[in-house]
Amino acid sequence: MKKSYIVIGSIILFVFIIFMTYRSTFNKAITLQETVDEAWGNVGATYQRRADLVPQLVATVKGAAENEKGILVQVTQARAGIVNAKTPEDMELMGKKINTAINLAFEAYPQIRATENFSELQAQLEGTENRINKARQDYNEVIKEYNSHIRGFLNSMFLNPETFPKKNPFAAAAGTEVAPTVDFSK
């Protein structure tokens, strides 16, 4: 009779070990699948950040550059009008505007910040692209861990491939291996 208890106990222990292994494998696969989904969501979030940020930055830089252009044109025209006075009427006008002339003689040109704004835009664009690249790399890392788990020897027997399909890592679009042409003439 004791042999039968040992056999039944061994069978129950074996079933329990199989069940616990399946449970562990299944739960880890679920966790990894959720991590993959989260990583892809992060890629989408960085794309959205770029879509939201870049047009606003470009509009701000363009507006600032246009404003500075207008100010510089006005200052340059004002200075050219006073310095180039040749006729008596111009001299009389110049005499009336002597205070303006003195002020302009000592006035410094306005500080040009458009180049700084363009540099800041460039830095923001680079930072955004770096964030996107990092999110893609993180996604590929969790894909590797997930795929390795679901394709393992025992795990592949326990896990349903429809519930836990193999995921594809981020792949570059066709033609992106060729460096883009930069054209400043437009």
mmCIF file of C-alpha atoms in Angstrom:
data_model
loop_
_atom_site.group_PDB
_atom_site.id
_atom_site.type_symbol
_atom_site.label_atom_id
_atom_site.label_comp_id
_atom_site.label_asym_id
_atom_site.label_seq_id
_atom_site.Cartn_x
_atom_site.Cartn_y
_atom_site.Cartn_z
ATOM 1 C CA MET A 1 0.000 0.000 0.000
ATOM 2 C CA LYS A 2 2.847 2.383 0.702
ATOM 3 C CA LYS A 3 4.160 1.939 -2.852
ATOM 4 C CA SER A 4 0.879 3.174 -4.256
ATOM 5 C CA TYR A 5 1.064 6.333 -2.091
ATOM 6 C CA ILE A 6 4.576 6.954 -3.345
ATOM 7 C CA VAL A 7 3.489 6.518 -6.974
ATOM 8 C CA ILE A 8 0.405 8.759 -6.517
ATOM 9 C CA GLY A 9 2.494 11.342 -4.663
ATOM 10 C CA SER A 10 5.118 11.265 -7.399
ATOM 11 C CA ILE A 11 2.474 11.763 -10.082
ATOM 12 C CA ILE A 12 0.903 14.658 -8.172
ATOM 13 C CA LEU A 13 4.342 16.212 -7.655
ATOM 14 C CA PHE A 14 5.168 15.799 -11.350
ATOM 15 C CA VAL A 15 1.843 17.398 -12.397
ATOM 16 C CA PHE A 16 2.419 20.210 -9.897
ATOM 17 C CA ILE A 17 5.928 20.884 -11.288
ATOM 18 C CA ILE A 18 4.585 20.887 -14.871
ATOM 19 C CA PHE A 19 1.766 23.240 -13.847
ATOM 20 C CA MET A 20 4.123 25.629 -12.057
ATOM 21 C CA THR A 21 6.523 25.606 -15.014
ATOM 22 C CA TYR A 22 3.655 26.379 -17.393
ATOM 23 C CA ARG A 23 2.343 29.104 -15.087
ATOM 24 C CA SER A 24 5.775 30.710 -14.827
ATOM 25 C CA THR A 25 6.378 30.486 -18.570
ATOM 26 C CA PHE A 26 2.944 31.915 -19.380
ATOM 27 C CA ASN A 27 3.212 34.779 -16.881
ATOM 28 C CA LYS A 28 6.668 35.760 -18.087
ATOM 29 C CA ALA A 29 5.448 35.681 -21.698
ATOM 30 C CA ILE A 30 2.558 37.987 -20.751
ATOM 31 C CA THR A 31 4.936 40.383 -18.973
ATOM 32 C CA LEU A 32 7.318 40.437 -21.930
ATOM 33 C CA GLN A 33 4.444 40.942 -24.367
ATOM 34 C CA GLU A 34 3.244 43.941 -22.358
ATOM 35 C CA THR A 35 6.805 45.300 -22.271
ATOM 36 C CA VAL A 36 6.957 45.023 -26.070
ATOM 37 C CA ASP A 37 3.647 46.877 -26.409
ATOM 38 C CA GLU A 38 4.854 49.578 -24.026
ATOM 39 C CA ALA A 39 8.124 49.985 -25.935
ATOM 40 C CA TRP A 40 6.237 50.376 -29.217
ATOM 41 C CA GLY A 41 3.981 52.927 -27.523
ATOM 42 C CA ASN A 42 7.105 54.847 -26.508
ATOM 43 C CA VAL A 43 8.256 54.871 -30.136
ATOM 44 C CA GLY A 44 4.870 56.305 -31.109
ATOM 45 C CA ALA A 45 5.087 58.884 -28.337
ATOM 46 C CA THR A 46 8.452 60.114 -29.597
ATOM 47 C CA TYR A 47 7.048 60.331 -33.131
ATOM 48 C CA GLN A 48 4.161 62.390 -31.750
ATOM 49 C CA ARG A 49 6.585 64.644 -29.871
ATOM 50 C CA ARG A 50 8.415 65.293 -33.126
ATOM 51 C CA ALA A 51 5.166 65.984 -34.976
ATOM 52 C CA ASP A 52 4.073 68.433 -32.267
ATOM 53 C CA LEU A 53 7.407 70.146 -31.606
ATOM 54 C CA VAL A 54 9.132 70.595 -34.951
ATOM 55 C CA PRO A 55 6.469 72.714 -36.726
ATOM 56 C CA GLN A 56 6.240 75.005 -33.688
ATOM 57 C CA LEU A 57 10.015 75.405 -33.497
ATOM 58 C CA VAL A 58 10.295 76.098 -37.222
ATOM 59 C CA ALA A 59 7.505 78.690 -37.070
ATOM 60 C CA THR A 60 9.138 80.401 -34.087
ATOM 61 C CA VAL A 61 12.556 80.533 -35.755
ATOM 62 C CA LYS A 62 11.063 81.805 -39.021
ATOM 63 C CA GLY A 63 9.107 84.499 -37.178
ATOM 64 C CA ALA A 64 12.160 85.649 -35.236
ATOM 65 C CA ALA A 65 14.313 85.710 -38.378
ATOM 66 C CA GLU A 66 11.677 87.708 -40.272
ATOM 67 C CA ASN A 67 11.381 90.190 -37.399
ATOM 68 C CA GLU A 68 15.150 90.670 -37.228
ATOM 69 C CA LYS A 69 15.328 91.096 -40.980
ATOM 70 C CA GLY A 70 12.761 93.918 -40.805
ATOM 71 C CA ILE A 71 14.605 95.656 -37.967
ATOM 72 C CA LEU A 72 17.966 95.421 -39.747
ATOM 73 C CA VAL A 73 16.492 96.757 -42.990
ATOM 74 C CA GLN A 74 14.988 99.741 -41.156
ATOM 75 C CA VAL A 75 18.189 100.513 -39.252
ATOM 76 C CA THR A 76 20.312 100.188 -42.389
ATOM 77 C CA GLN A 77 17.984 102.427 -44.402
ATOM 78 C CA ALA A 78 17.933 105.044 -41.649
ATOM 79 C CA ARG A 79 21.713 105.131 -41.456
ATOM 80 C CA ALA A 80 22.120 105.228 -45.219
ATOM 81 C CA GLY A 81 19.730 108.193 -45.474
ATOM 82 C CA ILE A 82 21.725 110.335 -43.036
ATOM 83 C CA VAL A 83 25.203 109.424 -44.244
ATOM 84 C CA ASN A 84 24.368 109.909 -47.928
ATOM 85 C CA ALA A 85 22.994 113.443 -47.642
ATOM 86 C CA LYS A 86 24.392 115.406 -50.675
ATOM 87 C CA THR A 87 21.969 118.223 -51.586
ATOM 88 C CA PRO A 88 21.299 121.367 -49.509
ATOM 89 C CA GLU A 89 17.810 120.100 -48.744
ATOM 90 C CA ASP A 90 19.324 116.888 -47.489
ATOM 91 C CA MET A 91 21.831 118.892 -45.429
ATOM 92 C CA GLU A 92 19.003 120.963 -43.940
ATOM 93 C CA LEU A 93 17.104 117.791 -43.185
ATOM 94 C CA MET A 94 20.262 116.392 -41.698
ATOM 95 C CA GLY A 95 20.657 119.468 -39.513
ATOM 96 C CA LYS A 96 17.136 119.034 -38.197
ATOM 97 C CA LYS A 97 17.812 115.415 -37.432
ATOM 98 C CA ILE A 98 21.177 115.946 -35.816
ATOM 99 C CA ASN A 99 20.013 114.291 -32.630
ATOM 100 C CA THR A 100 18.976 111.267 -34.600
ATOM 101 C CA ALA A 101 22.345 111.268 -36.352
ATOM 102 C CA ILE A 102 24.210 111.472 -33.060
ATOM 103 C CA ASN A 103 22.100 108.703 -31.630
ATOM 104 C CA LEU A 104 22.692 106.547 -34.698
ATOM 105 C CA ALA A 105 26.421 107.238 -34.622
ATOM 106 C CA PHE A 106 26.650 105.815 -31.136
ATOM 107 C CA GLU A 107 23.963 103.213 -31.575
ATOM 108 C CA ALA A 108 24.994 99.631 -31.976
ATOM 109 C CA TYR A 109 23.298 97.385 -34.455
ATOM 110 C CA PRO A 110 20.635 95.225 -32.892
ATOM 111 C CA GLN A 111 21.854 91.876 -31.708
ATOM 112 C CA ILE A 112 21.180 89.214 -34.287
ATOM 113 C CA ARG A 113 19.711 86.123 -32.669
ATOM 114 C CA ALA A 114 18.405 84.332 -35.755
ATOM 115 C CA THR A 115 21.594 82.275 -36.047
ATOM 116 C CA GLU A 116 21.271 81.269 -32.408
ATOM 117 C CA ASN A 117 17.631 80.367 -33.022
ATOM 118 C CA PHE A 118 18.606 78.231 -36.013
ATOM 119 C CA SER A 119 21.292 76.542 -33.901
ATOM 120 C CA GLU A 120 18.736 75.862 -31.169
ATOM 121 C CA LEU A 121 16.324 74.461 -33.751
ATOM 122 C CA GLN A 122 19.073 72.214 -35.071
ATOM 123 C CA ALA A 123 19.864 71.025 -31.535
ATOM 124 C CA GLN A 124 16.182 70.323 -30.847
ATOM 125 C CA LEU A 125 15.861 68.389 -34.109
ATOM 126 C CA GLU A 126 18.947 66.343 -33.311
ATOM 127 C CA GLY A 127 17.712 65.683 -29.776
ATOM 128 C CA THR A 128 14.308 64.601 -31.060
ATOM 129 C CA GLU A 129 15.832 62.249 -33.604
ATOM 130 C CA ASN A 130 18.110 60.836 -30.890
ATOM 131 C CA ARG A 131 15.057 60.177 -28.696
ATOM 132 C CA ILE A 132 13.340 58.399 -31.568
ATOM 133 C CA ASN A 133 16.437 56.312 -32.249
ATOM 134 C CA LYS A 134 16.739 55.392 -28.564
ATOM 135 C CA ALA A 135 13.065 54.393 -28.406
ATOM 136 C CA ARG A 136 13.520 52.208 -31.495
ATOM 137 C CA GLN A 137 16.602 50.561 -29.993
ATOM 138 C CA ASP A 138 14.773 49.936 -26.705
ATOM 139 C CA TYR A 139 11.910 48.404 -28.672
ATOM 140 C CA ASN A 140 14.275 46.088 -30.525
ATOM 141 C CA GLU A 141 15.861 45.008 -27.233
ATOM 142 C CA VAL A 142 12.539 44.003 -25.665
ATOM 143 C CA ILE A 143 11.529 42.264 -28.909
ATOM 144 C CA LYS A 144 14.696 40.183 -28.692
ATOM 145 C CA GLU A 145 13.990 39.188 -25.088
ATOM 146 C CA TYR A 146 10.336 38.393 -25.870
ATOM 147 C CA ASN A 147 11.123 36.348 -28.983
ATOM 148 C CA SER A 148 13.889 34.467 -27.168
ATOM 149 C CA HIS A 149 11.472 33.566 -24.394
ATOM 150 C CA ILE A 150 8.581 32.364 -26.558
ATOM 151 C CA ARG A 151 10.857 30.421 -28.899
ATOM 152 C CA GLY A 152 12.757 28.586 -26.142
ATOM 153 C CA PHE A 153 12.609 24.778 -26.203
ATOM 154 C CA LEU A 154 10.060 24.119 -23.455
ATOM 155 C CA ASN A 155 8.381 27.508 -23.749
ATOM 156 C CA SER A 156 7.522 26.940 -27.402
ATOM 157 C CA MET A 157 5.710 23.740 -26.382
ATOM 158 C CA PHE A 158 3.743 25.441 -23.613
ATOM 159 C CA LEU A 159 2.825 28.708 -25.333
ATOM 160 C CA ASN A 160 0.190 29.070 -28.036
ATOM 161 C CA PRO A 161 1.772 30.854 -31.055
ATOM 162 C CA GLU A 162 -1.515 32.630 -31.781
ATOM 163 C CA THR A 163 -1.594 34.139 -28.304
ATOM 164 C CA PHE A 164 2.141 34.822 -28.286
ATOM 165 C CA PRO A 165 3.201 35.444 -31.893
ATOM 166 C CA LYS A 166 6.779 36.201 -32.812
ATOM 167 C CA LYS A 167 7.262 39.968 -33.095
ATOM 168 C CA ASN A 168 9.333 41.736 -35.711
ATOM 169 C CA PRO A 169 11.881 44.329 -34.617
ATOM 170 C CA PHE A 170 11.825 47.849 -35.987
ATOM 171 C CA ALA A 171 13.147 47.841 -39.531
ATOM 172 C CA ALA A 172 14.267 50.855 -41.504
ATOM 173 C CA ALA A 173 12.277 51.825 -44.568
ATOM 174 C CA ALA A 174 13.695 50.843 -47.930
ATOM 175 C CA GLY A 175 16.200 53.365 -49.238
ATOM 176 C CA THR A 176 17.128 54.847 -45.858
ATOM 177 C CA GLU A 177 20.582 53.299 -46.019
ATOM 178 C CA VAL A 178 21.454 56.002 -48.576
ATOM 179 C CA ALA A 179 22.345 59.378 -47.075
ATOM 180 C CA PRO A 180 19.795 62.105 -47.941
ATOM 181 C CA THR A 181 20.788 65.023 -50.142
ATOM 182 C CA VAL A 182 20.728 68.391 -48.405
ATOM 183 C CA ASP A 183 19.720 71.293 -50.649
ATOM 184 C CA PHE A 184 19.727 74.827 -49.202
ATOM 185 C CA SER A 185 18.678 76.465 -52.474
ATOM 186 C CA LYS A 186 14.953 76.001 -51.801
#
